[in-house]
């Protein structure tokens, strides 16, 4: 009876799973564990050793490439380990075919993981050295990643004997049905492409839709654009809404204009008015005070009108300080300088006033 039990254990040990002995399964398991350990050694020692060499070079591109390829290259030891298991195990028939196809699929997955991770550093270089804008580079990068994985998935499906043609035809009919129910999605997608293609604005630009919002563009996505308002809250705007309205792009400003009307009292003499205008004109044409020269319009300070209760001066000047804080500093300094000049030239600022004259009539 004991001999029968021992024979039963031996039979279970030798037959194991799908005719593979338990010893072979355990050996395969240890091969897989060893490949995982080898993966850690490969990444920590091999890749990090190469990284020390690339860190000594002048260009940062090789460091970026190594960082992006670090993870997909880690699949190589695992793929080799699974391949060794399929060779070691006595697989036959459909099981052998499936195991072989899995190894092929892992190889394809590793290759296309490398290609997908190469997309980002490639476009980071292209965006610096070509006509590609930042938003266009992001869009092309995402589209390229999707295209890489579509090709990779098609190859994997072909490995497992799944025909791509009928699948594409079925997806075509399915996409028509989806398109009918997702018209807004495609409108936003096309509008986003037009925004990027026409270079209306880019991430980092300050844009304004009068009466609606004013903020900094953070990202331009496939469906919507994110604008960070000045109260730091994000505003998500569908692309089709931005393509159908007038948008002021302050990010493309050459200069920021300052145009003020200053009211002087009527008792100011003609000589004092002339001196005030000359001194202000000299100040606003000095780049040392934060102003700049606009080639299409001169900066000036001139007396322009006899107002209802004042002599009006118009001051027009420009600055290239795009930061609101720096722009406000320039305006504050200009205000203080104008006040100083006006007081120094025996004048003062007028305020709305009205004179009433009473006419005395003699009683007859």
CSV table of N, CA and C in Angstrom, one decimal, residues 208-301:
chain,number,residue,atom,x,y,z
A,208,UNK,N,-6.4,86.9,-23.7
A,208,UNK,CA,-7.6,87.5,-23.2
A,208,UNK,C,-8.7,87.5,-24.2
A,209,UNK,N,-9.9,87.1,-23.7
A,209,UNK,CA,-11.1,87.2,-24.4
A,209,UNK,C,-11.9,88.3,-23.7
A,210,UNK,N,-12.0,89.5,-24.3
A,210,UNK,CA,-12.6,90.6,-23.5
A,210,UNK,C,-14.0,90.3,-23.0
A,211,UNK,N,-14.1,90.6,-21.7
A,211,UNK,CA,-15.4,90.3,-21.0
A,211,UNK,C,-15.6,88.9,-20.6
A,212,UNK,N,-14.6,88.0,-20.9
A,212,UNK,CA,-14.8,86.6,-20.5
A,212,UNK,C,-13.7,86.1,-19.6
A,213,UNK,N,-12.5,86.1,-20.0
A,213,UNK,CA,-11.4,85.7,-19.2
A,213,UNK,C,-10.1,86.3,-19.6
A,214,UNK,N,-9.1,86.2,-18.8
A,214,UNK,CA,-7.7,86.7,-19.0
A,214,UNK,C,-6.8,85.9,-18.2
A,215,UNK,N,-5.8,85.2,-18.8
A,215,UNK,CA,-4.9,84.4,-18.1
A,215,UNK,C,-3.8,83.8,-18.9
A,216,UNK,N,-3.0,82.9,-18.4
A,216,UNK,CA,-1.8,82.3,-19.0
A,216,UNK,C,-2.2,80.9,-19.5
A,217,UNK,N,-1.8,80.6,-20.8
A,217,UNK,CA,-2.1,79.3,-21.4
A,217,UNK,C,-1.1,78.3,-20.8
A,218,UNK,N,-1.7,77.2,-20.3
A,218,UNK,CA,-0.9,76.2,-19.7
A,218,UNK,C,-0.6,75.0,-20.6
A,219,UNK,N,-1.7,74.6,-21.3
A,219,UNK,CA,-1.5,73.5,-22.3
A,219,UNK,C,-2.6,73.5,-23.3
A,220,UNK,N,-2.3,73.0,-24.5
A,220,UNK,CA,-3.3,72.9,-25.6
A,220,UNK,C,-3.5,71.4,-25.9
A,221,UNK,N,-4.6,70.8,-25.5
A,221,UNK,CA,-4.8,69.4,-25.6
A,221,UNK,C,-5.6,69.1,-26.9
A,222,UNK,N,-5.9,67.8,-27.0
A,222,UNK,CA,-6.6,67.3,-28.2
A,222,UNK,C,-8.1,67.9,-28.2
A,223,UNK,N,-8.6,68.0,-27.0
A,223,UNK,CA,-10.0,68.4,-26.9
A,223,UNK,C,-10.2,69.8,-26.3
A,224,UNK,N,-9.3,70.2,-25.4
A,224,UNK,CA,-9.5,71.5,-24.7
A,224,UNK,C,-8.2,72.2,-24.4
A,225,UNK,N,-8.3,73.4,-24.1
A,225,UNK,CA,-7.1,74.2,-23.7
A,225,UNK,C,-7.2,74.7,-22.3
A,226,UNK,N,-6.2,74.6,-21.5
A,226,UNK,CA,-6.2,75.0,-20.1
A,226,UNK,C,-5.5,76.3,-20.0
A,227,UNK,N,-6.3,77.3,-19.4
A,227,UNK,CA,-5.8,78.6,-19.1
A,227,UNK,C,-5.8,78.9,-17.6
A,228,UNK,N,-4.7,79.3,-17.1
A,228,UNK,CA,-4.5,79.6,-15.7
A,228,UNK,C,-4.9,81.0,-15.5
A,229,UNK,N,-6.0,81.3,-14.8
A,229,UNK,CA,-6.4,82.7,-14.5
A,229,UNK,C,-5.5,83.3,-13.5
A,230,UNK,N,-5.7,84.6,-13.4
A,230,UNK,CA,-4.8,85.3,-12.5
A,230,UNK,C,-5.1,85.1,-11.0
A,231,UNK,N,-6.2,84.5,-10.7
A,231,UNK,CA,-6.5,84.1,-9.3
A,231,UNK,C,-6.0,82.7,-9.1
A,232,UNK,N,-5.2,82.2,-10.0
A,232,UNK,CA,-4.5,80.9,-10.0
A,232,UNK,C,-5.5,79.7,-10.2
A,233,UNK,N,-6.7,79.9,-10.5
A,233,UNK,CA,-7.6,78.8,-10.8
A,233,UNK,C,-7.5,78.4,-12.3
A,234,UNK,N,-7.6,77.1,-12.6
A,234,UNK,CA,-7.5,76.7,-14.0
A,234,UNK,C,-8.8,76.8,-14.7
A,235,UNK,N,-8.8,77.2,-15.9
A,235,UNK,CA,-10.1,77.3,-16.7
A,235,UNK,C,-9.9,76.4,-17.9
A,236,UNK,N,-10.8,75.4,-18.0
A,236,UNK,CA,-10.7,74.4,-19.1
A,236,UNK,C,-11.7,74.9,-20.2
A,237,UNK,N,-11.2,75.2,-21.4
A,237,UNK,CA,-12.0,75.7,-22.5
A,237,UNK,C,-12.0,74.8,-23.7
A,238,UNK,N,-13.1,74.4,-24.2
A,238,UNK,CA,-13.1,73.5,-25.4
A,238,UNK,C,-12.5,74.3,-26.6
A,239,UNK,N,-11.7,73.6,-27.4
A,239,UNK,CA,-11.0,74.2,-28.4
A,239,UNK,C,-11.9,74.9,-29.5
A,240,UNK,N,-13.1,74.3,-29.7
A,240,UNK,CA,-14.0,74.9,-30.7
A,240,UNK,C,-14.4,76.3,-30.2
A,241,UNK,N,-14.6,76.5,-28.9
A,241,UNK,CA,-15.0,77.8,-28.4
A,241,UNK,C,-13.9,78.8,-28.6
A,242,UNK,N,-12.6,78.4,-28.5
A,242,UNK,CA,-11.5,79.4,-28.7
A,242,UNK,C,-11.3,79.7,-30.2
A,243,UNK,N,-11.6,78.8,-31.1
A,243,UNK,CA,-11.4,79.0,-32.5
A,243,UNK,C,-12.5,79.9,-33.1
A,244,UNK,N,-13.6,80.0,-32.4
A,244,UNK,CA,-14.7,80.8,-33.0
A,244,UNK,C,-14.8,82.2,-32.4
A,245,UNK,N,-13.9,82.6,-31.6
A,245,UNK,CA,-14.0,83.9,-31.0
A,245,UNK,C,-12.7,84.7,-31.2
A,246,UNK,N,-12.8,86.0,-30.9
A,246,UNK,CA,-11.6,86.9,-31.1
A,246,UNK,C,-10.8,86.8,-29.8
A,247,UNK,N,-9.5,86.4,-29.9
A,247,UNK,CA,-8.6,86.2,-28.8
A,247,UNK,C,-7.5,87.2,-28.9
A,248,UNK,N,-7.3,88.0,-27.8
A,248,UNK,CA,-6.1,88.9,-27.8
A,248,UNK,C,-4.9,88.1,-27.2
A,249,UNK,N,-3.8,88.0,-28.0
A,249,UNK,CA,-2.7,87.3,-27.5
A,249,UNK,C,-1.6,88.4,-27.0
A,250,UNK,N,-1.6,88.6,-25.7
A,250,UNK,CA,-0.7,89.6,-25.2
A,250,UNK,C,0.7,89.0,-25.1
A,251,UNK,N,0.8,87.7,-25.3
A,251,UNK,CA,2.2,87.1,-25.3
A,251,UNK,C,3.0,87.5,-26.5
A,252,UNK,N,2.4,88.0,-27.5
A,252,UNK,CA,3.1,88.4,-28.7
A,252,UNK,C,3.3,89.9,-28.8
A,253,UNK,N,3.0,90.6,-27.7
A,253,UNK,CA,3.2,92.0,-27.6
A,253,UNK,C,4.7,92.4,-27.8
A,254,UNK,N,5.0,93.4,-28.6
A,254,UNK,CA,6.3,93.9,-28.7
A,254,UNK,C,6.6,94.8,-27.5
A,255,UNK,N,5.6,95.7,-27.2
A,255,UNK,CA,5.7,96.6,-26.1
A,255,UNK,C,4.4,96.7,-25.4
A,256,UNK,N,4.4,97.3,-24.2
A,256,UNK,CA,3.2,97.6,-23.5
A,256,UNK,C,3.1,99.1,-23.5
A,257,UNK,N,1.9,99.6,-23.8
A,257,UNK,CA,1.7,101.1,-24.0
A,257,UNK,C,1.2,101.7,-22.7
A,258,UNK,N,1.7,102.9,-22.4
A,258,UNK,CA,1.1,103.7,-21.4
A,258,UNK,C,0.6,105.0,-22.0
A,259,UNK,N,-0.6,105.3,-21.8
A,259,UNK,CA,-1.2,106.5,-22.4
A,259,UNK,C,-2.1,107.2,-21.3
A,260,UNK,N,-1.6,108.4,-20.9
A,260,UNK,CA,-2.3,109.1,-19.8
A,260,UNK,C,-2.7,110.5,-20.2
A,261,UNK,N,-3.8,111.0,-19.7
A,261,UNK,CA,-4.1,112.4,-19.8
A,261,UNK,C,-4.0,113.0,-18.4
A,262,UNK,N,-3.1,114.1,-18.4
A,262,UNK,CA,-2.8,114.8,-17.1
A,262,UNK,C,-3.4,116.2,-17.2
A,263,UNK,N,-4.2,116.5,-16.2
A,263,UNK,CA,-4.9,117.8,-16.2
A,263,UNK,C,-4.1,118.8,-15.3
A,264,UNK,N,-3.8,120.0,-15.9
A,264,UNK,CA,-3.1,121.0,-15.2
A,264,UNK,C,-4.0,122.2,-15.0
A,265,UNK,N,-3.8,122.9,-13.9
A,265,UNK,CA,-4.6,124.1,-13.6
A,265,UNK,C,-4.4,125.2,-14.7
A,266,UNK,N,-5.5,126.0,-14.8
A,266,UNK,CA,-5.4,127.0,-15.9
A,266,UNK,C,-4.5,128.1,-15.6
A,267,UNK,N,-4.1,128.3,-14.3
A,267,UNK,CA,-3.1,129.3,-14.0
A,267,UNK,C,-1.7,129.0,-14.4
A,268,UNK,N,-1.4,127.9,-14.9
A,268,UNK,CA,-0.1,127.5,-15.4
A,268,UNK,C,0.3,128.3,-16.6
A,269,UNK,N,1.5,128.9,-16.5
A,269,UNK,CA,1.9,129.7,-17.6
A,269,UNK,C,2.3,128.9,-18.8
A,270,UNK,N,2.4,129.5,-20.0
A,270,UNK,CA,2.8,128.8,-21.2
A,270,UNK,C,4.2,128.3,-21.1
A,271,UNK,N,5.1,129.1,-20.5
A,271,UNK,CA,6.5,128.7,-20.3
A,271,UNK,C,6.6,127.4,-19.5
A,272,UNK,N,5.8,127.4,-18.4
A,272,UNK,CA,5.8,126.3,-17.4
A,272,UNK,C,5.2,125.0,-18.1
A,273,UNK,N,4.2,125.2,-18.9
A,273,UNK,CA,3.6,124.1,-19.6
A,273,UNK,C,4.7,123.5,-20.6
A,274,UNK,N,5.4,124.3,-21.3
A,274,UNK,CA,6.4,123.9,-22.2
A,274,UNK,C,7.5,123.1,-21.5
A,275,UNK,N,8.0,123.7,-20.3
A,275,UNK,CA,9.0,123.0,-19.6
A,275,UNK,C,8.6,121.7,-19.0
A,276,UNK,N,7.3,121.6,-18.6
A,276,UNK,CA,6.8,120.3,-18.0
A,276,UNK,C,6.8,119.3,-19.1
A,277,UNK,N,6.3,119.7,-20.3
A,277,UNK,CA,6.3,118.7,-21.4
A,277,UNK,C,7.7,118.2,-21.8
A,278,UNK,N,8.6,119.2,-21.9
A,278,UNK,CA,10.0,118.8,-22.2
A,278,UNK,C,10.6,117.8,-21.2
A,279,UNK,N,10.4,118.1,-19.9
A,279,UNK,CA,11.0,117.3,-18.9
A,279,UNK,C,10.4,115.9,-18.9
A,280,UNK,N,9.1,115.8,-19.0
A,280,UNK,CA,8.4,114.5,-19.1
A,280,UNK,C,8.9,113.7,-20.3
A,281,UNK,N,9.0,114.5,-21.5
A,281,UNK,CA,9.4,113.8,-22.7
A,281,UNK,C,10.8,113.3,-22.6
A,282,UNK,N,11.7,114.0,-22.0
A,282,UNK,CA,13.0,113.5,-21.8
A,282,UNK,C,13.0,112.2,-20.9
A,283,UNK,N,12.2,112.2,-19.9
A,283,UNK,CA,12.2,111.0,-19.0
A,283,UNK,C,11.6,109.8,-19.7
A,284,UNK,N,10.5,109.9,-20.4
A,284,UNK,CA,9.9,108.7,-21.1
A,284,UNK,C,10.7,108.2,-22.3
A,285,UNK,N,11.7,109.0,-22.7
A,285,UNK,CA,12.5,108.5,-23.8
A,285,UNK,C,13.9,108.0,-23.4
A,286,UNK,N,14.0,107.8,-22.1
A,286,UNK,CA,15.3,107.3,-21.5
A,286,UNK,C,15.1,105.8,-21.1
A,287,UNK,N,15.8,104.9,-21.8
A,287,UNK,CA,15.6,103.5,-21.6
A,287,UNK,C,16.1,103.1,-20.2
A,288,UNK,N,16.9,103.9,-19.5
A,288,UNK,CA,17.4,103.6,-18.2
A,288,UNK,C,16.3,103.5,-17.2
A,289,UNK,N,15.1,104.1,-17.5
A,289,UNK,CA,14.0,104.1,-16.5
A,289,UNK,C,13.0,103.1,-16.9
A,290,UNK,N,13.3,102.1,-17.8
A,290,UNK,CA,12.4,101.0,-18.1
A,290,UNK,C,11.6,101.3,-19.4
A,291,UNK,N,11.8,102.4,-20.1
A,291,UNK,CA,11.0,102.7,-21.3
A,291,UNK,C,11.8,102.1,-22.5
A,292,UNK,N,11.1,102.0,-23.6
A,292,UNK,CA,11.8,101.6,-24.8
A,292,UNK,C,11.3,102.4,-26.0
A,293,UNK,N,12.0,102.3,-27.1
A,293,UNK,CA,11.7,103.1,-28.3
A,293,UNK,C,10.8,102.2,-29.3
A,294,UNK,N,9.7,102.7,-29.6
A,294,UNK,CA,8.8,102.1,-30.6
A,294,UNK,C,9.1,102.7,-31.9
A,295,UNK,N,9.6,101.9,-32.9
A,295,UNK,CA,10.0,102.5,-34.2
A,295,UNK,C,8.8,103.0,-35.0
A,296,UNK,N,7.6,102.5,-34.7
A,296,UNK,CA,6.4,102.9,-35.4
A,296,UNK,C,5.6,104.1,-34.8
A,297,UNK,N,6.0,104.5,-33.6
A,297,UNK,CA,5.3,105.6,-32.9
A,297,UNK,C,6.2,106.2,-31.8
A,298,UNK,N,6.5,107.5,-31.9
A,298,UNK,CA,7.4,108.2,-31.0
A,298,UNK,C,6.6,108.3,-29.7
A,299,UNK,N,7.4,108.3,-28.6
A,299,UNK,CA,6.9,108.7,-27.3
A,299,UNK,C,6.9,110.2,-27.1
A,300,UNK,N,5.9,110.7,-26.5
A,300,UNK,CA,5.8,112.2,-26.4
A,300,UNK,C,5.0,112.6,-25.2
A,301,UNK,N,5.1,113.9,-24.8
A,301,UNK,CA,4.3,114.5,-23.8
A,301,UNK,C,4.0,115.9,-24.4
